[in-house]
Coordinates of C-alpha atoms in Angstrom, one line a residue:
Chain A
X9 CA 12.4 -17.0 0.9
X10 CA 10.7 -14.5 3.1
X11 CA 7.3 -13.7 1.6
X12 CA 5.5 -9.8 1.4
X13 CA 2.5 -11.0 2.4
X14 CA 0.8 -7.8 2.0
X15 CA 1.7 -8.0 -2.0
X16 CA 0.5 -11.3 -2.2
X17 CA -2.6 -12.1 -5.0
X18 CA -5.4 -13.4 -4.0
X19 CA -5.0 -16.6 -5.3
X20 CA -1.2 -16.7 -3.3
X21 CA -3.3 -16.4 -0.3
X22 CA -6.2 -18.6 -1.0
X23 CA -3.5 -21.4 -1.6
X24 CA -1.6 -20.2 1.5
X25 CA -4.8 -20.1 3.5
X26 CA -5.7 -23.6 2.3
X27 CA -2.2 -25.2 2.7
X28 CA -1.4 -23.7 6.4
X29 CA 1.0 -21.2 5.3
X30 CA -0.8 -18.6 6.4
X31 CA -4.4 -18.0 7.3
X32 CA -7.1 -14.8 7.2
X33 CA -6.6 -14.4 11.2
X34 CA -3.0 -14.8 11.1
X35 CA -2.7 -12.3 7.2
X36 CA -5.1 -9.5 8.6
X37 CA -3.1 -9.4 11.7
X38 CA 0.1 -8.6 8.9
X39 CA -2.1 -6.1 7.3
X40 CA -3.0 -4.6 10.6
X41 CA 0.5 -3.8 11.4
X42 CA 1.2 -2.3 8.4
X43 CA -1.7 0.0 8.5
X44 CA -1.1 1.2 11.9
X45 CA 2.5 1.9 10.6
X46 CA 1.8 3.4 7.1
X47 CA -1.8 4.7 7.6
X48 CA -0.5 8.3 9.9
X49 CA 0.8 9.2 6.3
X50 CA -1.6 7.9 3.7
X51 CA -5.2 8.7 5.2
X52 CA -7.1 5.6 3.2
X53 CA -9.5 5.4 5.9
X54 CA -12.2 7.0 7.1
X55 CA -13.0 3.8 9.3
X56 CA -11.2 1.0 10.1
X57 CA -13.4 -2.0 11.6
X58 CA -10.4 -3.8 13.1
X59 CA -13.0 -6.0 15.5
X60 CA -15.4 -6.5 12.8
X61 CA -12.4 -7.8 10.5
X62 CA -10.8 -9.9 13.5
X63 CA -14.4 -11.6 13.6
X64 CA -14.8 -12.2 10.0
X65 CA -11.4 -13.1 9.6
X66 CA -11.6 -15.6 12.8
X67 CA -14.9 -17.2 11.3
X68 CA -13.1 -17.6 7.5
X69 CA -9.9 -18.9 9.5
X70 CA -12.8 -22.2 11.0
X71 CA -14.0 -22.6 7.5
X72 CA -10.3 -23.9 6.2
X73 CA -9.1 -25.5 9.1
X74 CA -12.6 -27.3 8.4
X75 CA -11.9 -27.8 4.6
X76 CA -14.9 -25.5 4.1
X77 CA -13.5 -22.5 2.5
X78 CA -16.6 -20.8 0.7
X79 CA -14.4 -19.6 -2.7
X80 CA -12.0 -17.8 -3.9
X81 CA -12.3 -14.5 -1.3
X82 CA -12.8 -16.2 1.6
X83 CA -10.8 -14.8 4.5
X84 CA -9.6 -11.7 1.7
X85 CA -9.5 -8.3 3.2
X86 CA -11.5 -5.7 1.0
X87 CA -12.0 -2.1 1.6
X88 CA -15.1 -0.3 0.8
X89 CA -15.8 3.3 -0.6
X90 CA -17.3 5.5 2.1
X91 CA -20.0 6.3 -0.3
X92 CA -21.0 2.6 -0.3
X93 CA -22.7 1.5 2.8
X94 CA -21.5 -0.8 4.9
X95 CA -24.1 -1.8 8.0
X96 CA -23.7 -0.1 11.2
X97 CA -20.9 2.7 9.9
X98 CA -21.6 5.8 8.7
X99 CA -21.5 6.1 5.0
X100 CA -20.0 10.2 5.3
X101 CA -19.0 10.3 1.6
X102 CA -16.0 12.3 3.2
X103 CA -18.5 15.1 4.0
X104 CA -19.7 17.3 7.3
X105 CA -23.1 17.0 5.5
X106 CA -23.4 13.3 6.4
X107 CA -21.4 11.9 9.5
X108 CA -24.1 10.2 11.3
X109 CA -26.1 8.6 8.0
X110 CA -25.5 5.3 9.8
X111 CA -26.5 2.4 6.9
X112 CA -28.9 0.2 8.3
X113 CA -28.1 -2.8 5.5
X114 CA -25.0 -3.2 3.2
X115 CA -24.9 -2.6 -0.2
X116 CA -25.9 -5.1 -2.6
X117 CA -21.3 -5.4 -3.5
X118 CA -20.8 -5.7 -0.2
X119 CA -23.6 -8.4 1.1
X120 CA -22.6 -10.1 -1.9
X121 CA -18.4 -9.8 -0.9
X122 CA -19.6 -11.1 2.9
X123 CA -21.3 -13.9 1.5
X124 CA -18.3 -14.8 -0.7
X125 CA -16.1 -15.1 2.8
X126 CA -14.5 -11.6 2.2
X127 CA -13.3 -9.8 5.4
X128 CA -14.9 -6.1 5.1
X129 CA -12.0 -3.7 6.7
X130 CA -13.5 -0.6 6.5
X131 CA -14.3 2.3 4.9
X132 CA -12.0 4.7 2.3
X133 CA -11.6 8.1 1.9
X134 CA -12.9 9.8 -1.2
X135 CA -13.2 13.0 -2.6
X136 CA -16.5 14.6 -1.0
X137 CA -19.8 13.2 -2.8
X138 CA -17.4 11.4 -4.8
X139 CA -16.9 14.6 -6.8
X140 CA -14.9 17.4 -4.6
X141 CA -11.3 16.9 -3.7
X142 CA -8.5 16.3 -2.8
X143 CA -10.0 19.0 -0.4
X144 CA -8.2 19.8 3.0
X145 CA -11.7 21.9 4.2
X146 CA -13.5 18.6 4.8
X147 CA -13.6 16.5 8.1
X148 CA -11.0 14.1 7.0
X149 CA -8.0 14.9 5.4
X150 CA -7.5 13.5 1.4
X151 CA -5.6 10.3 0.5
X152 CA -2.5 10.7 -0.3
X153 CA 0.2 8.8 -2.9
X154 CA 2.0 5.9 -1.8
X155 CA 4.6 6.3 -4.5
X156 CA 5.2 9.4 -3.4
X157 CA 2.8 10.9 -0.3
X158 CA 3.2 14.5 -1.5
X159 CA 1.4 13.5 -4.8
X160 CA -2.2 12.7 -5.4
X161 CA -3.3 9.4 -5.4
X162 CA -6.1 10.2 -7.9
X163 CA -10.1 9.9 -7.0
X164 CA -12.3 10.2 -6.4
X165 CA -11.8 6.6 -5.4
X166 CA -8.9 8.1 -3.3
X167 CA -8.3 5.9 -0.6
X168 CA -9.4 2.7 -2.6
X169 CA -6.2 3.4 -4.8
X170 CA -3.9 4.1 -2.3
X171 CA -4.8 1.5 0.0
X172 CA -4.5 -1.0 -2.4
X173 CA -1.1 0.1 -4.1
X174 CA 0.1 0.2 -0.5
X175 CA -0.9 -3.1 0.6
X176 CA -3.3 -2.6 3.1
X177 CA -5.9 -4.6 1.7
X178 CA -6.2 -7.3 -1.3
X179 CA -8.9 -5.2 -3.2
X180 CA -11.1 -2.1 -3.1
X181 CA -15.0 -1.1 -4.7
X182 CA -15.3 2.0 -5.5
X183 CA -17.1 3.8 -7.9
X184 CA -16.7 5.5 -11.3
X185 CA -18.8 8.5 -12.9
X186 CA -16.5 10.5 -14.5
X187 CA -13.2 7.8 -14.7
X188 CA -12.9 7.8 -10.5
X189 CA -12.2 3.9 -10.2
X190 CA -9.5 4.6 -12.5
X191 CA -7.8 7.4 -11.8
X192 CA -6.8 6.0 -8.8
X193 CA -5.3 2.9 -11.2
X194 CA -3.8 5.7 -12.9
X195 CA -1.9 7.7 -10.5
X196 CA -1.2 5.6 -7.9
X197 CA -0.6 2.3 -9.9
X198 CA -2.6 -1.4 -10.0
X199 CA -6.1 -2.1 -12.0
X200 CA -9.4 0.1 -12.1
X201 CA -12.4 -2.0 -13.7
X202 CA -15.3 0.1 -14.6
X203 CA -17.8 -2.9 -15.9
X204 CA -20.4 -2.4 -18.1
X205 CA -22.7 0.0 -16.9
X206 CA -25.4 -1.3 -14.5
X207 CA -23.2 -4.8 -14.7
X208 CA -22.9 -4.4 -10.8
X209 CA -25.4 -2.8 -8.7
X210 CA -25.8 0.4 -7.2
X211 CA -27.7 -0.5 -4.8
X212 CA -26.5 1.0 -1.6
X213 CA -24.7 3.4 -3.4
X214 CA -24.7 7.3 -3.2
X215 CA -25.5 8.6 -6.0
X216 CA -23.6 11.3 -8.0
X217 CA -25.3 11.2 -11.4
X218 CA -27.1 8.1 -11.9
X219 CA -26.8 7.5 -15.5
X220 CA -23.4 8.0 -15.7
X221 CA -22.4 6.1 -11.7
X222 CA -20.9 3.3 -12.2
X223 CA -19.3 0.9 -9.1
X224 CA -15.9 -0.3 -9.8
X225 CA -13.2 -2.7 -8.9
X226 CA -9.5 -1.5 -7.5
X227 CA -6.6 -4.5 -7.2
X228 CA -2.9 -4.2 -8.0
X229 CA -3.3 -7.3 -10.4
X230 CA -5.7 -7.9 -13.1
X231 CA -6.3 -11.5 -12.0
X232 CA -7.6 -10.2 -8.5
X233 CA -9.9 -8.0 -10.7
X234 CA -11.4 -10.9 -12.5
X235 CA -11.7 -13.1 -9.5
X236 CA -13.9 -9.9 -7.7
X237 CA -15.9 -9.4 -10.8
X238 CA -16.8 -13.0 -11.3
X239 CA -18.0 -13.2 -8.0
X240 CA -19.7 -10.0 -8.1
X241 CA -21.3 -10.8 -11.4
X242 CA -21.5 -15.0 -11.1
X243 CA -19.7 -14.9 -14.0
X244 CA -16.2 -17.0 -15.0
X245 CA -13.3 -14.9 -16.5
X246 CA -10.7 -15.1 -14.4
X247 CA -10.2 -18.6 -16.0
X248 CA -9.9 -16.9 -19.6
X249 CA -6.3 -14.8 -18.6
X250 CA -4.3 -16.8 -19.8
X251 CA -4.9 -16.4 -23.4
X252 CA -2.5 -13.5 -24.3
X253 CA -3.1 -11.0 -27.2
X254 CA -2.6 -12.8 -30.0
X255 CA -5.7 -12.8 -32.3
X256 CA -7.5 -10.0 -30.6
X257 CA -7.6 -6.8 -33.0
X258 CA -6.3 -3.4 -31.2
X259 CA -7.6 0.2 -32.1
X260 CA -5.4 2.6 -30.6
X261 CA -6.7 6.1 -30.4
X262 CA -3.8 7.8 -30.8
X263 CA -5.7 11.4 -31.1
X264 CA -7.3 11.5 -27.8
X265 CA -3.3 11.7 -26.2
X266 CA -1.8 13.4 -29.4
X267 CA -4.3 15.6 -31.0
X268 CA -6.9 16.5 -28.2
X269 CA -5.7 16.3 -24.9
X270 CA -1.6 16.0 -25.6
X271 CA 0.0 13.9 -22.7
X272 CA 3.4 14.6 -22.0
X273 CA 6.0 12.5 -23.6
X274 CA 6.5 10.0 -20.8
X275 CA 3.0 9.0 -20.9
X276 CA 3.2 8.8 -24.8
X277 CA 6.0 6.8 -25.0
X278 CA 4.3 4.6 -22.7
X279 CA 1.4 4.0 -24.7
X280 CA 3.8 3.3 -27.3
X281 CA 5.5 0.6 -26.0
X282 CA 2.7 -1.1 -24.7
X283 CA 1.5 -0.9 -28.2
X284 CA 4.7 -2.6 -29.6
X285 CA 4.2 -5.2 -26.4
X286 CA 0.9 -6.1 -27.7
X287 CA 1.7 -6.5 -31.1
X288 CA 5.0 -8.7 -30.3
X289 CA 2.7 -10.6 -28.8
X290 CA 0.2 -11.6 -32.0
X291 CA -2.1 -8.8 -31.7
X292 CA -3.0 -6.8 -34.7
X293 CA -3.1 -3.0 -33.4
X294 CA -4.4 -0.3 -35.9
X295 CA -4.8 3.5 -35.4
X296 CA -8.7 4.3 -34.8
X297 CA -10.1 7.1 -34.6
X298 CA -13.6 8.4 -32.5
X299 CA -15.1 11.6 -32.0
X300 CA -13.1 14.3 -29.9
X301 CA -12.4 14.1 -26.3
X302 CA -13.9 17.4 -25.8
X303 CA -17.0 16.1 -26.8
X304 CA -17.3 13.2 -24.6
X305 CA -15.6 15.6 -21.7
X306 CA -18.7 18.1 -22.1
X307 CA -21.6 15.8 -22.6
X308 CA -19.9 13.6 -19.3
X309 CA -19.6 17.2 -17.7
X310 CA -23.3 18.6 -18.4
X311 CA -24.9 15.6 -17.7
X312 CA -22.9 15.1 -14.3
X313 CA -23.2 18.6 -13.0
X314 CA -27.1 18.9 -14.1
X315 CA -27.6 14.8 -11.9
X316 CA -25.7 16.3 -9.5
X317 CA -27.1 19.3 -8.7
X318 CA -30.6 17.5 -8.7
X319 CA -29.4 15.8 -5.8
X320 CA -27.2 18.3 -4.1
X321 CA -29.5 21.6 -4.7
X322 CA -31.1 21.8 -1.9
X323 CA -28.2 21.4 0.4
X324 CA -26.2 23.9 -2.0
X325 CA -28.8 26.9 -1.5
X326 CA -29.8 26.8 2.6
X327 CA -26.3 25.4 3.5
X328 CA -23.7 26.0 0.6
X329 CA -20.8 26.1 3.8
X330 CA -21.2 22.6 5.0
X331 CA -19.6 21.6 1.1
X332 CA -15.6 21.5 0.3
X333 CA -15.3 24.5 -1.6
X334 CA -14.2 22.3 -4.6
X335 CA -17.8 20.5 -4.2
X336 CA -19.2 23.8 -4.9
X337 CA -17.4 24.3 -8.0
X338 CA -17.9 21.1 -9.3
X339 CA -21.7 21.2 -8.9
X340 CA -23.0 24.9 -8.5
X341 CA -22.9 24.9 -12.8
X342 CA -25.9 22.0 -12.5
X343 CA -28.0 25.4 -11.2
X344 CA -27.7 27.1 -14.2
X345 CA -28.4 24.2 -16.8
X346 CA -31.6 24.2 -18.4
X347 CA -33.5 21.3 -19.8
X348 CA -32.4 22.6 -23.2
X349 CA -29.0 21.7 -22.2
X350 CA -29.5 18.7 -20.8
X351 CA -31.7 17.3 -23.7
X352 CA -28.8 18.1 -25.8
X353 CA -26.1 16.7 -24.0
X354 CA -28.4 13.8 -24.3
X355 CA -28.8 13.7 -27.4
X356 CA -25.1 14.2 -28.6
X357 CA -24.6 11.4 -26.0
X358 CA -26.7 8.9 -28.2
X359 CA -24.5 9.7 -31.5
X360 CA -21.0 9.4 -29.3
X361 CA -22.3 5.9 -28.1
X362 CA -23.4 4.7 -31.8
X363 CA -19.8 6.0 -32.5
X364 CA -17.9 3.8 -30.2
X365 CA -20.1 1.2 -30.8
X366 CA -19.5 1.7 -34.3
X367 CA -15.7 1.2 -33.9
X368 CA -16.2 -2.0 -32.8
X369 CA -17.1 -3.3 -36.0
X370 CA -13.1 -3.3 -36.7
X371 CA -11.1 -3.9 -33.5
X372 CA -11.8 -5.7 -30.0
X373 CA -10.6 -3.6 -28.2
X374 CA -9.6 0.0 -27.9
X375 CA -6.3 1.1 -26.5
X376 CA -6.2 4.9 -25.0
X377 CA -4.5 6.8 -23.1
X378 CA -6.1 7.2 -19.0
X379 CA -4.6 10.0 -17.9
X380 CA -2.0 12.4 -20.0
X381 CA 0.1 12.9 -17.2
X382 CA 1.3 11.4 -13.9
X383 CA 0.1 12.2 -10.3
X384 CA 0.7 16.2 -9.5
X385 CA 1.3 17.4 -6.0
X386 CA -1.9 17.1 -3.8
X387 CA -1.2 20.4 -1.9
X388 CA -0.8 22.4 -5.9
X389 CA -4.7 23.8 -6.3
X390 CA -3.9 24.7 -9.7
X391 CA -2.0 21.9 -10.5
X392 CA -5.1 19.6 -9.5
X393 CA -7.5 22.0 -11.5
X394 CA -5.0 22.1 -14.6
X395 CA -4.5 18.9 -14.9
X396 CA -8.3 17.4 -13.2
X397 CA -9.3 17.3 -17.0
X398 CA -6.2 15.9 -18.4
X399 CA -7.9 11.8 -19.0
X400 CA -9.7 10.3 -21.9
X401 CA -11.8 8.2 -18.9
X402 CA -15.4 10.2 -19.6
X403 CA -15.8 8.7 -23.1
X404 CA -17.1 5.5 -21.4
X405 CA -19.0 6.7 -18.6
X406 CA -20.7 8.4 -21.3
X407 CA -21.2 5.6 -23.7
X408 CA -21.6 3.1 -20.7
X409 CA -18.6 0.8 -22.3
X410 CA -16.4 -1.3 -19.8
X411 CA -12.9 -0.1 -19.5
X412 CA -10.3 -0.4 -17.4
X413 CA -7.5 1.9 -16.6
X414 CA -3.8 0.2 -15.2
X415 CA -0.2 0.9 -15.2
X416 CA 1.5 1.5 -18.4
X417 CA 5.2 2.1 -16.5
X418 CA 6.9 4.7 -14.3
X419 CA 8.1 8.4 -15.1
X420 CA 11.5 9.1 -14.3
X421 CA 10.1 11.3 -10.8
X422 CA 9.0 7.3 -10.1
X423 CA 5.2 7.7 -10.6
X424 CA 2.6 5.7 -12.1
X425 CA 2.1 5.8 -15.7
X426 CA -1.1 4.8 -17.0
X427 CA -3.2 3.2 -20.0
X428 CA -7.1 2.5 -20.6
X429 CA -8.6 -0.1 -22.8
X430 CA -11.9 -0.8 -23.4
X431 CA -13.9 -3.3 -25.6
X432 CA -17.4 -3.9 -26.8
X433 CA -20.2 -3.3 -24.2
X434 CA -20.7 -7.0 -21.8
X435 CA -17.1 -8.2 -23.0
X436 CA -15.5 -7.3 -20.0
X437 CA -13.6 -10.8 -20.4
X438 CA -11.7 -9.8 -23.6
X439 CA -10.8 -6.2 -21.2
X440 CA -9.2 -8.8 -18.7
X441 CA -7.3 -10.9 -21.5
X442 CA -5.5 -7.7 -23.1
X443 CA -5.0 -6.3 -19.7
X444 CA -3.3 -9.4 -18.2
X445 CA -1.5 -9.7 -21.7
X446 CA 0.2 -6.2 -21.0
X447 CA 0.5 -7.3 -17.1
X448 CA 2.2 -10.2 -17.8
X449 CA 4.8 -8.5 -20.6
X450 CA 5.6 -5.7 -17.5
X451 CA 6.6 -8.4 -15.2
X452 CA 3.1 -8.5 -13.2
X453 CA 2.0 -5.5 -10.9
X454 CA 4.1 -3.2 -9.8
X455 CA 4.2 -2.1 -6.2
X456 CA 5.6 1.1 -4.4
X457 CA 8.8 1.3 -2.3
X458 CA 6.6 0.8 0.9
Chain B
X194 CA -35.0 40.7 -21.8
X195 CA -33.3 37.8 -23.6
X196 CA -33.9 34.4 -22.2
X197 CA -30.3 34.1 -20.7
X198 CA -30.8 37.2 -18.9
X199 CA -34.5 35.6 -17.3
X200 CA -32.3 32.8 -16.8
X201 CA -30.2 34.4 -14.8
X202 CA -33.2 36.3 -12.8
X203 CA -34.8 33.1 -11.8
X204 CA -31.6 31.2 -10.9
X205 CA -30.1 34.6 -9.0
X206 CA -33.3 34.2 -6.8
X207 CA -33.4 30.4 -6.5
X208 CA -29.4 30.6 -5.4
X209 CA -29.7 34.1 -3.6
X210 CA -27.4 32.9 -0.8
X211 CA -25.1 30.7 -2.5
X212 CA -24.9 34.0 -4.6
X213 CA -24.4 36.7 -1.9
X214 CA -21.9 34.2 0.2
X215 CA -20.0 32.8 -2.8
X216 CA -20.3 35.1 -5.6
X217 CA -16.9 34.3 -7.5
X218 CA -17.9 30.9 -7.9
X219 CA -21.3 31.5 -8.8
X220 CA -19.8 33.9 -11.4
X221 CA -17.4 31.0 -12.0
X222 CA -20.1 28.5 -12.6
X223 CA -21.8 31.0 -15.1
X224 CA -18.7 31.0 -17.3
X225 CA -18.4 26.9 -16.9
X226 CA -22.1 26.2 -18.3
X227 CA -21.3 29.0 -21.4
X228 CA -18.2 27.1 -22.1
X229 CA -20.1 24.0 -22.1
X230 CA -23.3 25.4 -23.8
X231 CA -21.0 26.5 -26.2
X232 CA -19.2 23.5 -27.1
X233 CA -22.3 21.6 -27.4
X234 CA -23.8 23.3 -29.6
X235 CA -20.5 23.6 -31.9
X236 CA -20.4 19.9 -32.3
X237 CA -24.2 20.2 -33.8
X238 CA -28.5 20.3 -32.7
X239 CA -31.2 17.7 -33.6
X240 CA -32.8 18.9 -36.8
X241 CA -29.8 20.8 -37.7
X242 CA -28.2 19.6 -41.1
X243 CA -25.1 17.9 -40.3
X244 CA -22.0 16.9 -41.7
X245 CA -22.0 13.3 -42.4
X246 CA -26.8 13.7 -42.8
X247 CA -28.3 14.1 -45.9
X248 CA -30.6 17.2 -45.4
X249 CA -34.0 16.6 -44.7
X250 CA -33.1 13.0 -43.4
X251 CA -33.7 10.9 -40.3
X252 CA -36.7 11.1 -37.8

């Protein structure tokens, strides 16, 4: 049986890598080939270290033949955000305003993923400042859908989740402030983990709005997830996947995709049958019900654009040109926010958290939709801007809950379909155990006719 | 003048050339922060009597 090495988990290549079947030199050369083949029409990268990678993967390669392998992502080829730095490359966060920021030291994810073993393959495309895009005014061109490369692959994490859905490396950080670690999961398929906030540092990171900036993990499989977060984090949850449903207590809010924000009936049904999954499965799932999206949405949105524009102000006033023109509109509202409204947003922001919290008292974990419909052409502006708002992901950027967004099934135009959960705040492994549960009951990850 | 239209003042001079350069989305961005002003304050203020607060209560 011929293996698709580039689909593989990273467990199927630790075991390969340990057993001779394969090994990092030999697996990054596979994935090197199918990037120079595949890469002309997705546009994941922004940089590709190809020599830095041969190295790393040459040194990881020693380690097994030695029987020294130094866990489970040794010699496992892991993309970074281009607004993460990454020594000795340029950390452009996809804008003019920033092509020769060259980061002196890597960010605290990624020293942490070298010291793990993991190769470091380069740097992804985002939308600009992790805010503006998909944008075509900007030095690079936007990611693009590998279901489908005249769709969006969702971002801002943009070439995180198209990367990894195409198989051009085993995992992606990102980062998440408004749900951008998993729109990606949600348009292009595979698993966007938002921890807890502050649960992995930002150290190294550029900033969009710090209380809500959160750095996430992109996979196709949920165990991959666990595996990076544990050795992000030190913690052990990728041994708890196994578990299944049963027991755990389900809210689903149903009003967020019916009521607020409707989805379109594909994503609905959807949610509906992975509803039925979990239940079949020993889960009790209930309707709940939390305060409207359009709350969440506007606190998310206040608080983002005033963070932002504390940040980007200066720029925006003496050189307003050097910005995608979607950056601009994203961020030019933060200049006409007062304190008044930011000390309400705040405030509203404190009742929507004891909220969420709140529902916690009578369900594990929540089951939402992630975005209400699938992936719209990249190259339709008001198809982005219509349907840019269509995703109940703000609520826990807002609240500072983990969640985690993945595939709920394909739409008959063969897109992504997508689903959220989230559960209590620091219980990140009971996100992983309902999220493998629904994996598992789908047949595993799903991959793109690549 | 009202304070939105002093608002205005001060933010028209801080973002003079953002302004003269870009003035649809300036105006855009005007109309985004009254939508959001807006909503926030439908869903309620500190010290305002809520829904589900007894008047007079809390800190």
């Amino acid at each position: 049986m011929t293996i698709d090495w580039h689909w593989a988990s990273i467990p199927e290549l630790a075991a390969a890598f340990r057993d001779g079947r394969s090994s990092p030199t030999a697996h990054l050369s596979h994935l090197l080939g199918r990037i120079d083949a595949l890469e002309p029409s997705l546009h994941a990268f922004v940089a590709l270290d190809s020599d830095g990678a041969a190295g790393a993967a040459d040194a990881s390669a020693a380690r097994f033949a030695a029987g020294q392998p130094l866990g489970p992502l040794d010699g496992i080829p892991i993309a970074i955000k281009d607004v993460i730095d990454v020594a000795g490359f340029p950390t452009t966060c996809h804008s003019a305003l920033r092509l020769d920021h060259v980061a002196a030291r890597d960010a605290d994810v990624v020293a942490r993923l070298r010291a793990a073993g993991a190769i470091i393959l380069g740097k992804l495309s985002t939308h600009e400042f992790a805010i503006g895009g998909p944008a075509f005014d900007l030095p690079f061109p936007p990611a693009r859908n590998p279901w489908n490369t005249a769709y969006h692959p969702g971002g801002s994490s943009s070439g995180a989740g198209a990367g990894v859905a195409a198989g051009f490396f085993s995992a992606a950080i990102g980062t998440d402030t408004a749900g951008s670690a998993r729109n990606p999961a949600s348009a292009s398929g595979g698993v966007g983990l938002k921890p807890t906030y502050e649960r992995l540092s930002r150290d190294g990171v550029f900033p969009l709005a710090p209380t809500l900036d959160h750095v996430g993990i992109l996979t196709r499989g949920v165990e991959d997830a666990a595996i990076l977060f544990d050795v992000l984090t030190g913690d052990t949850h990728a041994a708890d996947l196994g578990s299944g449903a049963s027991g755990l207590r389900i809210g689903m809010v149903r009003h967020f995709h019916e009521e607020d924000m409707p989805a379109d009936a594909e994503t609905a049904a959807a949610l509906d049958r992975v509803a039925v999954s979990l239940a079949a499965q020993g889960a009790e799932v209930i309707d709940m019900r939390l305060p409207p999206l359009e709350a969440f949405a506007t606190v998310n949105r206040v608080l983002l654009q005033s963070e932002g524009y504390a940040i980007h102000g200066a720029d925006m006033r003496t050189r307003p040109e050097r910005f995608s023109a979607l950056t601009r509109k994203a961020l030019l509202p933060g200049a006409f926010l007062s304190a008044k409204d930011m000390i309400l947003a705040t405030w509203h922001r404190g009742r929507l958290t004891e909220a969420v919290d709140a529902a916690f008292a009578d369900v594990d974990v929540l089951l939402t939709a992630s975005s209400m419909e699938p992936a719209c052409a990249i190259d339709d502006p008001a198809e982005i801007a219509r349907t840019y708002m269509l995703q109940a992901r703000t609520p826990f950027n807002v609240t500072g809950h983990p969640a985690l967004a993945m595939m709920a099934g394909l739409s008959t135009g063969g897109l992504p379909l997508s689903l959220q959960s989230a559960p209590r705040r620091d219980d990140e492994r009971t996100l992983l155990r309902v999220a493998a549960a629904w994996e598992a009951a789908m047949g595993g990850p799903q991959h793109p006719p690549l | 003048m009202t304070e939105e239209m002093m608002e205005r003042q001060i933010n028209w001079a801080s973002l003079g050339e953002v302004w003269n350069r870009y003035p649809a989305e300036v105006e855009a961005a005007i109309e985004n922060v009254e939508a959001s002003r807006a909503i926030l304050l439908s869903l309620g203020q500190p010290g305002a009597c809520l829904p589900d607060e007894p008047a007079g209560g809390g800190q």
